[in-house]
Short mmCIF file of C-alpha atoms (C1' of nucleotides) in Angstrom, two decimals:
data_model
loop_
_atom_site.label_atom_id
_atom_site.label_comp_id
_atom_site.label_asym_id
_atom_site.label_seq_id
_atom_site.Cartn_x
_atom_site.Cartn_y
_atom_site.Cartn_z
CA UNK V 15 0.00 0.00 0.00
CA UNK V 16 1.18 3.50 -0.70
CA UNK V 17 2.51 5.72 2.04
CA UNK V 18 -0.05 7.56 4.11
CA UNK V 19 -0.67 11.21 3.40
CA UNK V 20 -1.58 11.72 7.05
CA UNK V 21 -4.69 13.61 6.09
CA UNK V 22 -8.30 12.97 7.05
CA UNK V 23 -9.50 14.24 3.68
CA UNK V 24 -11.33 11.53 1.73
CA UNK V 25 -9.46 12.44 -1.42
CA UNK V 26 -6.19 11.76 0.37
CA UNK V 27 -7.42 8.48 1.84
CA UNK V 28 -8.60 7.31 -1.55
CA UNK V 29 -5.41 8.35 -3.30
CA UNK V 30 -3.30 6.36 -0.88
CA UNK V 31 -4.69 3.41 -2.74
CA UNK V 32 -5.26 4.81 -6.18
CA UNK V 33 -2.12 6.79 -6.81
CA UNK V 34 0.09 3.76 -6.96
CA UNK V 35 1.38 2.99 -10.39
CA UNK V 36 -0.86 0.68 -12.43
CA UNK V 37 -3.61 0.47 -9.84
CA UNK V 38 -6.25 2.50 -11.64
CA UNK V 39 -5.43 0.86 -14.96
CA UNK V 40 -5.98 -2.49 -13.36
CA UNK V 41 -9.31 -1.26 -12.07
CA UNK V 42 -10.08 -0.07 -15.58
CA UNK V 43 -9.51 -3.61 -16.86
CA UNK V 44 -11.76 -5.04 -14.20
CA UNK V 45 -14.44 -2.47 -14.92
CA UNK V 46 -14.14 -3.37 -18.58
CA UNK V 47 -14.95 -6.92 -17.68
CA UNK V 48 -11.69 -8.87 -17.60
CA UNK V 49 -11.60 -11.24 -14.69
CA UNK V 50 -8.81 -13.74 -15.35
CA UNK V 51 -5.16 -13.16 -14.56
CA UNK V 52 -3.97 -13.60 -18.11
CA UNK V 53 -6.74 -11.51 -19.59
CA UNK V 54 -5.77 -8.74 -17.21
CA UNK V 55 -2.20 -9.15 -18.39
CA UNK V 56 -3.25 -8.73 -21.99
CA UNK V 57 -4.80 -5.40 -21.16
CA UNK V 58 -1.70 -4.39 -19.19
CA UNK V 59 1.09 -5.85 -21.30
CA UNK V 60 3.85 -3.75 -19.79
CA UNK V 61 3.02 -4.62 -16.23
CA UNK V 62 5.10 -7.42 -14.79
CA UNK V 63 3.19 -10.46 -13.55
CA UNK V 64 4.61 -10.13 -10.06
CA UNK V 65 3.41 -6.57 -9.83
CA UNK V 66 0.01 -7.52 -11.17
CA UNK V 67 -0.17 -10.20 -8.53
CA UNK V 68 0.81 -7.75 -5.84
CA UNK V 69 -1.74 -5.18 -6.94
CA UNK V 70 -4.49 -7.78 -7.01
CA UNK V 71 -3.64 -8.74 -3.45
CA UNK V 72 -3.76 -5.12 -2.43
CA UNK V 73 -7.14 -4.61 -4.04
CA UNK V 74 -8.48 -7.71 -2.33
CA UNK V 75 -7.13 -6.46 0.99
CA UNK V 76 -8.74 -3.09 0.37
CA UNK V 77 -12.13 -4.68 -0.26
CA UNK V 78 -12.20 -3.59 -3.86
CA UNK V 79 -11.80 -6.98 -5.49
CA UNK V 80 -13.11 -10.40 -4.59
CA UNK V 81 -10.99 -13.41 -5.56
CA UNK V 82 -13.32 -16.23 -6.52
CA UNK V 83 -11.74 -19.66 -6.77
CA UNK V 84 -13.68 -22.64 -8.04
CA UNK V 85 -11.39 -25.57 -8.59
CA UNK V 86 -9.01 -24.52 -11.32
CA UNK V 87 -11.03 -21.48 -12.16
CA UNK V 88 -9.86 -18.20 -10.65
CA UNK V 89 -11.71 -14.99 -11.17
CA UNK V 90 -11.19 -11.49 -9.88
CA UNK V 91 -14.45 -9.68 -9.50
CA UNK V 92 -15.13 -6.15 -8.33
CA UNK V 93 -16.96 -5.79 -5.04
CA UNK V 94 -19.63 -3.11 -4.70
CA UNK V 95 -16.89 -0.75 -3.49
CA UNK V 96 -14.81 -1.63 -6.53
CA UNK V 97 -17.68 -1.27 -8.93
CA UNK V 98 -18.13 2.32 -7.81
CA UNK V 99 -14.62 3.09 -8.97
CA UNK V 100 -16.14 3.12 -12.43
CA UNK V 101 -17.04 6.75 -11.80
CA UNK V 102 -13.42 7.52 -11.05
CA UNK V 103 -12.13 5.70 -14.11
CA UNK V 104 -14.67 7.52 -16.25
CA UNK V 105 -13.92 10.96 -14.90
CA UNK V 106 -10.19 10.39 -15.34
CA UNK V 107 -10.70 9.03 -18.84
CA UNK V 108 -13.00 11.85 -19.82
CA UNK V 109 -10.48 14.38 -18.68
CA UNK V 110 -7.68 12.54 -20.45
CA UNK V 111 -9.42 12.31 -23.76
CA UNK V 112 -10.31 15.97 -23.66
CA UNK V 113 -7.02 17.44 -22.53
CA UNK V 114 -4.29 15.02 -23.52
CA UNK V 115 -4.65 14.81 -27.24
CA UNK V 116 -1.06 14.07 -28.09
CA UNK V 117 0.08 10.48 -28.25
CA UNK V 118 3.77 9.66 -28.41
CA UNK V 119 4.96 6.91 -30.70
CA UNK V 120 5.64 4.82 -27.62
CA UNK V 121 1.94 4.98 -26.73
CA UNK V 122 1.02 3.08 -29.87
CA UNK V 123 0.78 -0.67 -29.59
CA UNK V 124 -0.82 -2.84 -32.27
CA UNK V 125 -1.35 -5.79 -29.99
CA UNK V 126 -3.05 -3.74 -27.32
CA UNK V 127 -5.15 -1.93 -29.90
CA UNK V 128 -6.33 -5.20 -31.42
CA UNK V 129 -7.04 -6.67 -27.99
CA UNK V 130 -9.11 -3.67 -27.03
CA UNK V 131 -10.99 -3.51 -30.31
CA UNK V 132 -11.76 -7.20 -30.45
CA UNK V 133 -13.32 -7.22 -27.00
CA UNK V 134 -15.60 -4.36 -27.89
CA UNK V 135 -17.02 -5.76 -31.09
CA UNK V 136 -20.75 -5.21 -31.24
CA UNK V 137 -21.94 -8.71 -32.10
CA UNK V 138 -25.48 -7.50 -32.59
CA UNK V 139 -24.32 -5.29 -35.44
CA UNK V 140 -22.82 -8.19 -37.35
CA UNK V 141 -25.61 -9.44 -39.58
CA UNK V 142 -24.04 -12.53 -41.04
CA UNK V 143 -21.21 -14.01 -38.99
CA UNK V 144 -18.62 -15.29 -39.19
CA UNK V 145 -16.73 -12.33 -40.52
CA UNK V 146 -12.96 -11.96 -40.64
CA UNK V 147 -11.49 -8.46 -40.56
CA UNK V 148 -7.91 -8.23 -41.64
CA UNK V 149 -5.91 -5.27 -40.36
CA UNK V 150 -2.68 -4.14 -41.96
CA UNK V 151 -0.53 -1.44 -40.37
CA UNK V 152 1.47 -0.20 -43.30
CA UNK V 153 3.99 1.58 -41.12
CA UNK V 154 4.76 -1.42 -38.94
CA UNK V 155 7.31 -4.10 -39.78
CA UNK V 156 7.56 -7.60 -38.51
CA UNK V 157 4.97 -9.81 -36.95
CA UNK V 158 2.86 -6.92 -35.62
CA UNK V 159 2.06 -5.68 -39.10
CA UNK V 160 -0.88 -7.96 -39.86
CA UNK V 161 -3.80 -8.95 -37.63
CA UNK V 162 -7.07 -10.75 -37.99
CA UNK V 163 -10.16 -10.25 -35.90
CA UNK V 164 -12.47 -13.21 -36.28
CA UNK V 165 -16.09 -12.52 -35.41
CA UNK V 166 -18.14 -15.62 -34.63
CA UNK V 167 -21.84 -15.56 -33.80
CA UNK V 168 -21.17 -15.35 -30.08
CA UNK V 169 -17.52 -14.60 -29.62
CA UNK V 170 -14.63 -12.73 -31.11
CA UNK V 171 -10.98 -13.68 -31.38
CA UNK V 172 -7.86 -11.87 -32.40
CA UNK V 173 -4.92 -13.51 -34.18
CA UNK V 174 -1.49 -12.33 -35.19
CA UNK V 175 -1.07 -15.31 -37.50
CA UNK V 176 -3.21 -15.92 -40.53
CA UNK V 177 -6.22 -17.98 -39.42
CA UNK V 178 -6.52 -19.13 -43.02
CA UNK V 179 -10.13 -18.22 -43.25
CA UNK V 180 -11.79 -16.14 -45.94
CA UNK V 181 -11.25 -12.46 -45.23
CA UNK V 182 -14.39 -10.33 -45.32
CA UNK V 183 -12.78 -6.91 -45.20
CA UNK V 184 -9.24 -5.59 -45.13
CA UNK V 185 -8.44 -2.39 -43.25
CA UNK V 186 -5.14 -0.74 -44.08
CA UNK V 187 -3.75 2.29 -42.26
CA UNK V 188 -0.96 3.65 -40.17
CA UNK V 189 -0.98 2.42 -36.61
CA UNK V 190 -1.56 5.91 -35.32
CA UNK V 191 -4.48 6.44 -37.68
CA UNK V 192 -6.46 3.45 -36.51
CA UNK V 193 -5.60 4.26 -32.91
CA UNK V 194 -7.00 7.75 -33.34
CA UNK V 195 -10.17 6.40 -34.90
CA UNK V 196 -10.57 3.95 -32.06
CA UNK V 197 -10.01 6.63 -29.42
CA UNK V 198 -12.55 8.84 -31.11
CA UNK V 199 -10.04 11.56 -32.00
CA UNK V 200 -11.45 11.25 -35.50
CA UNK V 201 -14.09 9.12 -37.20
CA UNK V 202 -13.91 6.17 -39.57
CA UNK V 203 -15.49 8.34 -42.19
CA UNK V 204 -13.04 11.20 -41.90
CA UNK V 205 -10.09 8.85 -41.78
CA UNK V 206 -11.22 7.13 -44.97
CA UNK V 207 -11.98 10.41 -46.68
CA UNK V 208 -8.55 11.81 -45.87
CA UNK V 209 -6.87 8.70 -47.17
CA UNK V 210 -5.34 7.84 -43.82
CA UNK V 211 -7.31 4.61 -43.73
CA UNK V 212 -8.46 2.25 -46.46
CA UNK V 213 -11.24 -0.31 -46.21
CA UNK V 214 -11.37 -2.97 -48.93
CA UNK V 215 -14.03 -5.56 -49.58
CA UNK V 216 -17.61 -5.83 -50.75
CA UNK V 217 -19.44 -2.53 -50.46
CA UNK V 218 -22.01 -3.70 -47.92
CA UNK V 219 -19.36 -5.05 -45.62
CA UNK V 220 -17.09 -2.03 -46.06
CA UNK V 221 -19.94 0.18 -44.97
CA UNK V 222 -20.74 -2.07 -42.01
CA UNK V 223 -17.27 -2.14 -40.45
CA UNK V 224 -17.61 1.05 -38.37
CA UNK V 225 -20.75 -0.37 -36.79
CA UNK V 226 -18.94 -3.55 -35.81
CA UNK V 227 -16.43 -1.44 -33.87
CA UNK V 228 -18.64 1.18 -32.30
CA UNK V 229 -17.22 4.09 -30.34
CA UNK V 230 -16.74 3.11 -26.73
CA UNK V 231 -17.71 5.43 -23.92
CA UNK V 232 -14.69 7.66 -23.98
CA UNK V 233 -14.58 7.92 -27.76
CA UNK V 234 -17.80 9.89 -27.82
CA UNK V 235 -16.69 12.47 -25.29
CA UNK V 236 -16.91 15.96 -26.72
CA UNK V 237 -13.48 17.51 -27.24
CA UNK V 238 -12.72 21.10 -26.26
CA UNK V 239 -12.92 23.63 -29.05
CA UNK U 18 6.51 13.59 -14.94
CA UNK U 19 5.65 10.00 -14.18
CA UNK U 20 6.87 7.17 -16.35
CA UNK U 21 4.84 6.44 -19.44
CA UNK U 22 2.44 3.53 -19.38
CA UNK U 23 2.96 3.09 -23.12
CA UNK U 24 -0.78 2.90 -23.66
CA UNK U 25 -3.00 4.98 -25.90
CA UNK U 26 -5.87 4.73 -23.44
CA UNK U 27 -6.93 8.15 -22.12
CA UNK U 28 -7.07 6.79 -18.58
CA UNK U 29 -3.43 5.78 -18.86
CA UNK U 30 -2.39 9.09 -20.38
CA UNK U 31 -4.17 10.99 -17.63
CA UNK U 32 -2.75 8.83 -14.87
CA UNK U 33 0.79 9.41 -16.06
CA UNK U 34 0.24 12.86 -14.62
CA UNK U 35 -2.20 12.22 -11.84
CA UNK U 36 -0.81 9.11 -10.20
CA UNK U 37 2.26 10.83 -8.89
CA UNK U 38 2.28 11.28 -5.19
CA UNK U 39 0.68 14.54 -3.96
CA UNK U 40 -0.41 15.68 -7.40
CA UNK U 41 -4.13 15.23 -7.02
CA UNK U 42 -4.06 16.63 -3.50
CA UNK U 43 -2.37 19.71 -4.86
CA UNK U 44 -5.09 19.96 -7.49
CA UNK U 45 -7.64 19.60 -4.70
CA UNK U 46 -6.11 22.60 -2.95
CA UNK U 47 -6.22 24.63 -6.14
CA UNK U 48 -9.81 23.59 -6.80
CA UNK U 49 -10.62 24.62 -3.23
CA UNK U 50 -9.35 28.06 -4.02
CA UNK U 51 -5.83 28.32 -2.62
CA UNK U 52 -3.54 30.14 -5.00
CA UNK U 53 -0.46 31.19 -3.06
CA UNK U 54 2.53 28.99 -2.38
CA UNK U 55 2.28 29.20 1.37
CA UNK U 56 -1.47 28.71 1.41
CA UNK U 57 -0.97 25.58 -0.64
CA UNK U 58 1.60 24.47 1.92
CA UNK U 59 -0.86 24.91 4.73
CA UNK U 60 -3.24 22.55 3.03
CA UNK U 61 -0.41 20.08 2.36
CA UNK U 62 1.63 20.35 5.55
CA UNK U 63 3.53 17.11 5.05
CA UNK U 64 4.66 17.91 1.55
CA UNK U 65 8.14 19.33 1.33
CA UNK U 66 8.43 22.77 -0.27
CA UNK U 67 10.80 21.50 -2.91
CA UNK U 68 8.36 18.83 -3.95
CA UNK U 69 5.52 21.33 -3.99
CA UNK U 70 7.61 23.54 -6.20
CA UNK U 71 8.37 20.65 -8.50
CA UNK U 72 4.75 19.61 -8.78
CA UNK U 73 3.66 23.15 -9.55
CA UNK U 74 6.20 23.29 -12.36
CA UNK U 75 4.89 20.01 -13.70
CA UNK U 76 1.32 21.21 -13.62
CA UNK U 77 2.28 24.40 -15.39
CA UNK U 78 4.13 22.38 -18.03
CA UNK U 79 1.10 20.15 -18.44
CA UNK U 80 -1.16 23.13 -19.04
CA UNK U 81 -3.14 22.53 -15.88
CA UNK U 82 -1.96 25.52 -13.92
CA UNK U 83 -1.14 29.06 -14.90
CA UNK U 84 1.50 30.90 -12.89
CA UNK U 85 0.52 34.53 -12.65
CA UNK U 86 3.20 36.90 -11.44
CA UNK U 87 2.48 40.55 -10.75
CA UNK U 88 5.40 42.18 -9.05
CA UNK U 89 5.77 40.46 -5.72
CA UNK U 90 2.47 38.73 -6.05
CA UNK U 91 2.56 35.16 -7.31
CA UNK U 92 -0.58 33.16 -7.89
CA UNK U 93 -1.21 29.70 -9.22
CA UNK U 94 -4.49 29.50 -11.04
CA UNK U 95 -6.12 26.54 -12.72
CA UNK U 96 -6.44 26.72 -16.48
CA UNK U 97 -9.65 25.47 -18.11
CA UNK U 98 -8.02 22.05 -18.36
CA UNK U 99 -7.15 22.19 -14.68
CA UNK U 100 -10.58 23.38 -13.68
CA UNK U 101 -12.09 20.28 -15.22
CA UNK U 102 -10.07 18.15 -12.84
CA UNK U 103 -12.68 19.14 -10.29
CA UNK U 104 -14.75 16.24 -11.58
CA UNK U 105 -11.88 13.87 -10.90
CA UNK U 106 -11.27 15.22 -7.42
CA UNK U 107 -14.95 14.94 -6.65
CA UNK U 108 -15.35 11.40 -7.91
CA UNK U 109 -12.28 10.29 -5.98
CA UNK U 110 -13.47 12.08 -2.86
CA UNK U 111 -16.95 10.68 -3.15
CA UNK U 112 -15.60 7.19 -3.44
CA UNK U 113 -13.23 7.78 -0.54
CA UNK U 114 -15.84 9.07 1.81
CA UNK U 115 -18.14 6.20 1.02
CA UNK U 116 -15.69 3.32 1.13
CA UNK U 117 -12.82 4.36 3.37
CA UNK U 118 -14.49 5.09 6.65
CA UNK U 119 -11.62 4.23 8.92
CA UNK U 120 -9.19 6.94 9.87
CA UNK U 121 -5.93 6.06 11.56
CA UNK U 122 -4.66 8.20 14.40
CA UNK U 123 -1.97 9.44 12.06
CA UNK U 124 -4.64 10.87 9.78
CA UNK U 125 -5.81 13.26 12.45
CA UNK U 126 -4.23 16.69 12.47
CA UNK U 127 -5.64 19.59 14.49
CA UNK U 128 -3.83 22.24 12.50
CA UNK U 129 -5.05 20.90 9.18
CA UNK U 130 -8.57 20.47 10.51
CA UNK U 131 -8.67 24.05 11.75
CA UNK U 132 -7.22 25.34 8.48
CA UNK U 133 -9.82 23.49 6.49
CA UNK U 134 -12.72 24.49 8.72
CA UNK U 135 -11.74 28.15 8.90
CA UNK U 136 -11.61 28.51 5.14
CA UNK U 137 -15.07 27.05 4.75
CA UNK U 138 -16.88 29.24 7.22
CA UNK U 139 -20.17 30.43 5.80
CA UNK U 140 -19.94 34.16 6.49
CA UNK U 141 -23.50 34.68 5.38
CA UNK U 142 -24.67 32.46 8.21
CA UNK U 143 -22.97 34.59 10.85
CA UNK U 144 -25.55 37.16 11.89
CA UNK U 145 -23.52 39.37 14.15
CA UNK U 146 -19.78 39.20 13.57
CA UNK U 147 -17.22 39.24 14.92
CA UNK U 148 -17.53 35.88 16.60
CA UNK U 149 -14.74 33.89 18.18
CA UNK U 150 -15.05 30.14 18.36
CA UNK U 151 -12.72 28.46 20.76
CA UNK U 152 -11.90 24.80 20.08
CA UNK U 153 -10.45 22.51 22.71
CA UNK U 154 -9.28 19.01 21.86
CA UNK U 155 -9.40 17.30 25.20
CA UNK U 156 -7.27 14.38 24.04
CA UNK U 157 -4.45 16.50 22.68
CA UNK U 158 -1.60 17.87 24.73
CA UNK U 159 0.69 20.75 24.05
CA UNK U 160 0.21 23.69 21.77
CA UNK U 161 -2.21 21.92 19.44
CA UNK U 162 -4.81 21.53 22.17
CA UNK U 163 -6.49 24.92 21.90
CA UNK U 164 -7.48 26.88 18.81
CA UNK U 165 -9.46 29.96 17.99
CA UNK U 166 -11.32 30.70 14.82
CA UNK U 167 -12.03 34.38 14.53
CA UNK U 168 -14.88 35.28 12.20
CA UNK U 169 -14.84 38.87 10.99
CA UNK U 170 -17.51 40.38 8.75
CA UNK U 171 -15.59 39.54 5.61
CA UNK U 172 -12.78 37.21 6.57
CA UNK U 173 -11.88 34.39 8.90
CA UNK U 174 -8.64 33.67 10.72
CA UNK U 175 -7.35 30.78 12.71
CA UNK U 176 -4.98 31.09 15.66
CA UNK U 177 -3.16 28.64 17.84
CA UNK U 178 -2.44 31.31 20.41
CA UNK U 179 -5.11 33.11 22.38
CA UNK U 180 -6.17 36.16 20.35
CA UNK U 181 -7.35 37.66 23.63
CA UNK U 182 -10.73 38.50 22.30
CA UNK U 183 -14.06 37.62 23.87
CA UNK U 184 -14.97 34.05 23.10
CA UNK U 185 -18.47 33.53 21.71
CA UNK U 186 -18.63 29.75 21.90
CA UNK U 187 -16.34 27.00 23.12
CA UNK U 188 -16.36 23.63 21.41
CA UNK U 189 -14.78 20.77 23.33
CA UNK U 190 -14.25 17.29 21.92
CA UNK U 191 -11.79 14.63 20.98
CA UNK U 192 -9.81 15.40 17.86
CA UNK U 193 -11.32 12.41 16.11
CA UNK U 194 -14.84 13.46 17.03
CA UNK U 195 -14.65 16.89 15.48
CA UNK U 196 -12.87 15.45 12.46
CA UNK U 197 -15.71 13.00 11.96
CA UNK U 198 -18.28 15.74 12.21
CA UNK U 199 -16.39 17.85 9.73
CA UNK U 200 -16.06 14.94 7.29
CA UNK U 201 -19.76 14.25 7.59
CA UNK U 202 -19.28 10.81 9.14
CA UNK U 203 -21.69 12.04 11.78
CA UNK U 204 -23.54 15.28 12.47
CA UNK U 205 -23.04 18.07 15.01
CA UNK U 206 -26.32 17.06 16.53
CA UNK U 207 -25.50 13.40 16.99
CA UNK U 208 -22.04 14.19 18.30
CA UNK U 209 -23.48 16.53 20.91
CA UNK U 210 -26.22 14.11 21.84
CA UNK U 211 -23.76 11.27 22.33
CA UNK U 212 -21.56 13.43 24.51
CA UNK U 213 -18.61 13.19 22.14
CA UNK U 214 -18.74 16.92 21.59
CA UNK U 215 -19.71 19.81 23.86
CA UNK U 216 -20.72 23.30 22.80
CA UNK U 217 -20.74 25.97 25.47
CA UNK U 218 -21.99 29.53 25.26
CA UNK U 219 -25.21 31.50 24.92
CA UNK U 220 -28.01 29.31 23.57
CA UNK U 221 -28.55 31.26 20.36
CA UNK U 222 -24.89 31.07 19.46
CA UNK U 223 -24.59 27.42 20.46
CA UNK U 224 -27.41 26.58 18.10
CA UNK U 225 -25.87 28.66 15.31
CA UNK U 226 -22.43 27.03 15.29
CA UNK U 227 -23.28 24.14 12.96
CA UNK U 228 -24.53 26.62 10.38
CA UNK U 229 -21.30 28.59 10.53
CA UNK U 230 -19.42 25.42 9.56
CA UNK U 231 -21.73 23.92 6.99
CA UNK U 232 -21.07 20.51 5.49
CA UNK U 233 -18.81 20.82 2.49
CA UNK U 234 -19.52 18.90 -0.69
CA UNK U 235 -18.12 15.58 0.37
CA UNK U 236 -19.64 15.67 3.83
CA UNK U 237 -23.12 15.34 2.39
CA UNK U 238 -22.37 12.29 0.29
CA UNK U 239 -24.64 9.42 1.19
CA UNK U 240 -22.78 6.56 2.87
CA UNK U 241 -23.37 2.93 1.95
CA UNK U 242 -25.73 1.03 4.17
"C1'" DC I 19 -3.59 -21.32 -17.02
"C1'" DG I 20 -2.18 -18.80 -12.78
"C1'" DG I 21 0.81 -17.29 -10.57
"C1'" DT I 22 5.97 -16.80 -7.23
"C1'" DA I 23 10.72 -15.79 -6.55
"C1'" DT I 24 14.58 -13.04 -7.02
"C1'" DC I 25 17.49 -9.34 -7.83
"C1'" DC I 26 19.10 -4.99 -8.39
"C1'" DC I 27 18.84 -0.38 -10.04
"C1'" DC I 28 17.36 3.97 -10.26
"C1'" DG I 29 14.47 7.62 -9.15
"C1'" DT I 30 11.40 9.61 -5.74
"C1'" DC I 31 10.57 11.39 -1.99
"C1'" DG I 32 11.51 13.19 2.65
"C1'" DA I 33 14.27 16.08 5.61
"C1'" DT I 34 16.64 20.05 6.34
"C1'" DA I 35 18.91 24.11 5.45
"C1'" DC I 36 19.23 28.15 3.16
"C1'" DT I 37 18.35 32.45 -0.19
"C1'" DG I 38 16.27 36.69 -2.54
"C1'" DC A 25 6.40 35.60 1.13
"C1'" DA A 26 8.24 32.43 -2.41
"C1'" DG A 27 10.81 29.49 -3.30
"C1'" DT A 28 15.94 26.64 -4.37
"C1'" DA A 29 19.77 23.49 -2.94
"C1'" DT A 30 21.51 19.39 -1.36
"C1'" DC A 31 21.70 14.76 0.02
"C1'" DG A 32 20.86 10.18 1.31
"C1'" DA A 33 17.80 6.19 2.04
"C1'" DC A 34 14.59 3.32 0.74
"C1'" DG A 35 11.71 0.73 -1.75
"C1'" DG A 36 8.91 0.51 -5.83
"C1'" DG A 37 8.83 -1.66 -9.73
"C1'" DG A 38 11.06 -3.55 -14.10
"C1'" DA A 39 13.04 -7.72 -15.98
"C1'" DT A 40 13.45 -12.38 -16.01
"C1'" DA A 41 13.25 -16.92 -14.61
"C1'" DC A 42 10.81 -20.36 -12.76
"C1'" DC A 43 6.96 -23.52 -10.41
"C1'" DG A 44 2.40 -26.12 -9.83
#
DNA sequence: CGGTATCCCCGTCGATACTG
DNA sequence: CAGTATCGACGGGGATACCG
């Protein structure tokens, strides 16, 4: 646990927990719905497993997370106290999206982007699954250049190796461009229009893609003029 | 500035700034209205001046604070971006007051309590200033035992030495008891009724005291059942 | 899959003193 | 009042390897 501020103020008491590195991002993952250790890791790829383990213990000790073990199955679930941290995550995210527009190159991560997009696919918007969306980042070299998001009727997977299934649509762009679309800094439409992003495939499907990856909560936050 | 999380997520980008120790408490002070270096210090007594200086520089660099110098007069004022952090401070405080009820002895601080109370006096509720409220913490020894809050028509001061002015009301309690009242963990009325807190003076004034120190925003947050 | 164990470095923070 | 200077300790956390 972080050092005490020695203040009775509720903000101080809360921050003793929340100002530790990674803690609120872990809560964000839990709020998003991840419950398993390795799913949490995927959302926090730069966090070491030992630190993740430590933070989970701290959150359990603080009454924010409940560790539910059933045989081999381990799940970390937010308690009522933890669930209310959603308001904190949202207010922080809203502020961040409004006032920190600039992303450094080191903030861009294809794997993380694909992981986040795939878990937010709107299955109800996909008329005729399965669909396979192939992403190509034309400014990335190596294994992270090409990705496939496979949308089944009731689940979605992401692959970094060719699943060898018929591709419905191919999306080609710079990594930063798709990231900005996903964050809501711009729209699919504007990105396509400007040439930053290309969608290839049958017209109906091309038009449907944006609906499969709908703006998440923070993406629709109004930006300052 | 804190280390990068290497994530495009707005929550991560925001927390790179906000998860550093003391930062959000400093923002809280600015949101509360303090603008001068030494006033900020009073609200953050355990923060070293060099660290306060460093954090202010960081906030200025981040576009959250504007340093306004006019001759000898230096003021730190929130920018529009900084002002919007009020939502973050409030959501964190709301969560804290609801889910972290337990205060350690080390969280209690008479000087900080008096500083916070004196700056939140509701002058409009004081019918016939000046009034002098004398506080006695019967479980504290030494210089921090006795305090005076002097309410003038248009300003309020706090003293730890006898101002030698006629005392209107004397409030006697344990340090924890008054802290809990001020935080809204209990009410003036309940504290008096239980005997934890004693108010002495003319009846009219005794009855008026709670209105002079009205519950601040967080104090009125509903607690979980 | 679901974690522990270890190890060491580097940076933060705290304390204190001091200046214009 | 409004800060800067210095300095040392400590421990957080990053990396990596490993276990059940």
